[in-house]
Amino acid sequence: MLFKSKYLLPVLAGAMLLQSCGDKNKSDEFRTTADGLAYKIYEQKDGEYVNRGEIAANDTTGARLGQVITMHMSYRTANDSVLFDSRKQGQPVMLPVMEPTFKGSLENALTMMRAGDSGVFKISVDSLFANTFNQPMPPFVKPGTHFTFYLKADKIQSEQEAVADQQKMFEEQMQAQQERAKEQIKIDDAKIQEYIKEKGLKNVQKTDAGVYYVVTEAGKGPKAKAGDNVSVHYKLSFLDGKELESSYDNPMSGGQPFTFPLGQGQVIPGWDDGIAQLNKGSKAILLIPSPLAYGEQARGEQMPANSILRFDVELVDIKN
């Protein structure tokens, strides 16, 4: 008997361990509300996230109608393809808590969340697109499946508090962006000066804002004023010579010059600044540092962040 029990003890220990793991896994499984919303909600205790378990239908500790939740959110398809992630956008989202658009909706999920909670929710794609998104289901989404939402609630506030917070956050982001732009324009300026030297460009001028320009053919007409409609032919390229686009052979415009109101913020700042230096009929090279072009925002694979741009332009016409 002793011999047998010697081998039995590890077996019993293993069984107890499996039972323990099973209990732990069971405590972390999805619950489902009476409306069919599958959920797991976690709270922080002693520095660890713990599943809150079943949330009672009459629980009033979560967000209420009319309040606004500031949260990080991501959601993915049933085959685990990520469709949205606020962390990759660099800022949280603010969602007002509204009446549910259907049973088991995202709005239901929000009312179960408290500040500091994290939650995982499974929501029907059929109901989501029909009632919340109000648009046809895209081909890559399979009917009858669900989206899984991952939420981390940072704050729950009144609408007035959230608006004030959003304004403050926007101002802080703008200030930080302006500080980064100041540093970036110094970097770009050095690169542009090196490019000018390398290409042997002569009679180069620089605006107060930081746009370098060379008039290659002086026009005899007047200069445009803010609010004037200007028509400009252009070729866009990087400093390495790679051409990106040209108005001369643009099929969308039929090869016509690009027309816009000057100084109204409808084009990149470098264009408003650079074109204002030219007389009608002039041809010129504009060398635009990235903060006065598209800045730190990439525009697809062809336009990386912080791209310095060269425009070969012709100011064709000015209309008051």
Coordinates of N, CA, C and O in Angstrom, one line a residue, residues 71-131:
M71 N -12.0 56.6 -23.0 CA -11.5 55.2 -23.0 C -10.6 54.9 -24.1 O -10.6 55.6 -25.1
H72 N -9.8 53.9 -23.9 CA -9.1 53.3 -25.1 C -10.0 52.1 -25.5 O -10.5 51.4 -24.7
M73 N -10.1 52.0 -26.8 CA -11.0 51.0 -27.4 C -10.3 50.4 -28.6 O -9.7 51.0 -29.4
S74 N -10.5 49.1 -28.8 CA -10.1 48.4 -30.0 C -11.2 47.3 -30.2 O -11.9 46.9 -29.3
Y75 N -11.4 47.0 -31.5 CA -12.3 45.9 -31.8 C -11.8 45.1 -33.0 O -11.1 45.7 -33.9
R76 N -12.2 43.9 -33.0 CA -11.7 43.0 -34.1 C -12.8 42.0 -34.5 O -13.8 41.8 -33.8
T77 N -12.6 41.4 -35.7 CA -13.5 40.5 -36.2 C -13.4 39.1 -35.5 O -12.5 38.9 -34.7
A78 N -14.3 38.2 -35.9 CA -14.3 36.9 -35.3 C -13.1 36.1 -35.6 O -12.7 35.2 -34.9
N79 N -12.4 36.4 -36.7 CA -11.1 35.8 -37.1 C -9.9 36.6 -36.6 O -8.8 36.4 -37.1
D80 N -10.2 37.5 -35.7 CA -9.1 38.2 -34.9 C -8.4 39.3 -35.8 O -7.3 39.7 -35.4
S81 N -9.0 39.8 -36.8 CA -8.5 40.9 -37.6 C -8.8 42.2 -36.9 O -10.0 42.5 -36.6
V82 N -7.8 43.0 -36.5 CA -8.1 44.3 -35.8 C -8.6 45.3 -36.8 O -7.9 45.6 -37.8
L83 N -9.7 45.9 -36.5 CA -10.3 46.9 -37.3 C -10.1 48.3 -36.8 O -10.0 49.3 -37.6
F84 N -9.9 48.5 -35.5 CA -9.7 49.8 -34.9 C -8.9 49.6 -33.6 O -9.2 48.7 -32.9
D85 N -8.0 50.6 -33.3 CA -7.3 50.6 -32.1 C -6.9 52.0 -31.7 O -6.1 52.6 -32.4
S86 N -7.6 52.5 -30.7 CA -7.4 53.9 -30.4 C -5.9 54.2 -29.9 O -5.4 55.3 -30.1
R87 N -5.3 53.2 -29.4 CA -3.9 53.4 -28.9 C -3.0 53.7 -30.1 O -2.0 54.4 -30.0
K88 N -3.3 53.1 -31.3 CA -2.5 53.4 -32.5 C -2.8 54.8 -33.0 O -2.0 55.3 -33.8
Q89 N -3.9 55.3 -32.6 CA -4.3 56.7 -33.0 C -3.6 57.7 -32.1 O -3.6 58.9 -32.4
G90 N -3.1 57.2 -31.0 CA -2.3 58.1 -30.1 C -3.2 58.8 -29.1 O -2.7 59.7 -28.4
Q91 N -4.5 58.6 -29.0 CA -5.3 59.2 -28.1 C -6.6 58.4 -27.8 O -7.0 57.6 -28.7
P92 N -7.2 58.6 -26.6 CA -8.4 57.8 -26.3 C -9.6 58.4 -27.0 O -9.5 59.5 -27.6
V93 N -10.7 57.6 -27.0 CA -11.9 58.1 -27.6 C -12.9 58.6 -26.5 O -12.8 58.1 -25.4
M94 N -13.7 59.5 -26.9 CA -14.8 59.9 -25.9 C -16.1 59.5 -26.5 O -16.5 59.9 -27.6
L95 N -16.9 58.7 -25.7 CA -18.2 58.2 -26.2 C -19.2 58.6 -25.2 O -19.1 58.3 -24.0
P96 N -20.3 59.3 -25.7 CA -21.4 59.6 -24.8 C -22.3 58.3 -24.6 O -22.4 57.5 -25.5
V97 N -22.8 58.2 -23.4 CA -23.6 57.0 -23.1 C -25.0 57.3 -23.5 O -25.7 58.2 -23.0
M98 N -25.5 56.6 -24.5 CA -26.9 56.8 -25.0 C -27.8 55.6 -24.9 O -27.3 54.5 -24.4
E99 N -29.0 55.8 -25.2 CA -30.0 54.7 -25.2 C -29.5 53.5 -26.1 O -29.0 53.8 -27.2
P100 N -29.6 52.3 -25.7 CA -29.2 51.2 -26.6 C -29.9 51.2 -27.9 O -31.1 51.5 -28.0
T101 N -29.2 50.9 -28.9 CA -29.7 50.8 -30.3 C -30.3 49.4 -30.6 O -31.0 49.2 -31.5
F102 N -29.9 48.4 -29.7 CA -30.5 47.1 -29.8 C -30.1 46.4 -28.5 O -29.3 46.8 -27.8
K103 N -30.7 45.2 -28.3 CA -30.4 44.5 -27.1 C -29.0 43.8 -27.2 O -28.7 43.2 -28.2
G104 N -28.2 44.0 -26.2 CA -26.9 43.5 -26.3 C -25.9 44.4 -27.1 O -25.0 43.9 -27.7
S105 N -26.2 45.7 -27.0 CA -25.4 46.6 -27.9 C -24.2 47.1 -27.1 O -24.0 46.9 -25.9
L106 N -23.4 48.0 -27.9 CA -22.2 48.6 -27.3 C -22.7 49.6 -26.2 O -22.0 49.7 -25.2
E107 N -23.8 50.2 -26.4 CA -24.3 51.1 -25.3 C -24.6 50.4 -24.0 O -24.3 50.9 -23.0
N108 N -25.1 49.1 -24.1 CA -25.3 48.3 -22.9 C -24.0 48.0 -22.3 O -23.9 48.1 -21.0
A109 N -23.0 47.8 -23.1 CA -21.6 47.5 -22.5 C -21.1 48.7 -21.7 O -20.5 48.5 -20.7
L110 N -21.3 49.9 -22.3 CA -20.8 51.1 -21.6 C -21.4 51.3 -20.2 O -20.7 51.7 -19.3
T111 N -22.6 51.0 -20.0 CA -23.3 51.2 -18.7 C -22.8 50.2 -17.7 O -23.1 50.3 -16.5
M112 N -22.0 49.2 -18.1 CA -21.5 48.2 -17.2 C -20.1 48.6 -16.7 O -19.6 47.9 -15.8
M113 N -19.5 49.6 -17.3 CA -18.1 49.9 -17.0 C -18.1 51.0 -16.0 O -18.8 52.0 -16.0
R114 N -17.1 50.9 -15.1 CA -16.8 52.0 -14.1 C -15.4 52.5 -14.5 O -14.6 51.9 -15.2
A115 N -15.1 53.7 -14.0 CA -13.8 54.3 -14.2 C -12.7 53.4 -13.7 O -12.8 52.9 -12.6
G116 N -11.7 53.1 -14.6 CA -10.7 52.2 -14.2 C -10.9 50.7 -14.6 O -9.9 49.9 -14.7
D117 N -12.1 50.4 -15.0 CA -12.4 49.0 -15.4 C -11.9 48.8 -16.8 O -11.8 49.7 -17.7
S118 N -11.6 47.5 -17.1 CA -11.4 47.0 -18.5 C -12.4 46.0 -18.8 O -12.8 45.2 -17.9
G119 N -12.8 46.0 -20.0 CA -13.9 45.0 -20.4 C -13.7 44.4 -21.8 O -13.1 45.0 -22.7
V120 N -14.2 43.2 -21.9 CA -14.2 42.5 -23.2 C -15.6 42.1 -23.5 O -16.3 41.5 -22.7
F121 N -16.1 42.5 -24.7 CA -17.5 42.3 -25.0 C -17.6 41.8 -26.4 O -16.9 42.2 -27.4
K122 N -18.6 40.8 -26.6 CA -18.8 40.2 -27.9 C -20.2 40.7 -28.4 O -21.2 40.5 -27.7
I123 N -20.2 41.4 -29.5 CA -21.4 42.0 -30.0 C -21.7 41.6 -31.4 O -20.9 41.5 -32.3
S124 N -23.0 41.2 -31.7 CA -23.5 40.7 -33.0 C -23.2 41.7 -34.1 O -23.6 42.9 -34.0
V125 N -22.5 41.2 -35.1 CA -22.2 42.1 -36.3 C -23.5 42.5 -37.0 O -23.6 43.6 -37.6
D126 N -24.4 41.6 -37.1 CA -25.7 41.8 -37.8 C -26.4 43.0 -37.2 O -26.8 43.9 -37.9
S127 N -26.6 43.0 -35.9 CA -27.3 44.1 -35.2 C -26.4 45.3 -35.2 O -27.0 46.4 -35.3
L128 N -25.1 45.2 -35.1 CA -24.2 46.4 -35.0 C -24.3 47.2 -36.3 O -24.4 48.4 -36.2
F129 N -24.2 46.5 -37.4 CA -24.3 47.3 -38.7 C -25.6 47.8 -39.0 O -25.8 48.9 -39.6
A130 N -26.7 47.0 -38.7 CA -28.0 47.4 -39.0 C -28.5 48.5 -38.1 O -29.2 49.4 -38.6
N131 N -28.1 48.5 -36.8 CA -28.7 49.5 -35.9 C -27.8 50.5 -35.3 O -28.3 51.6 -35.0

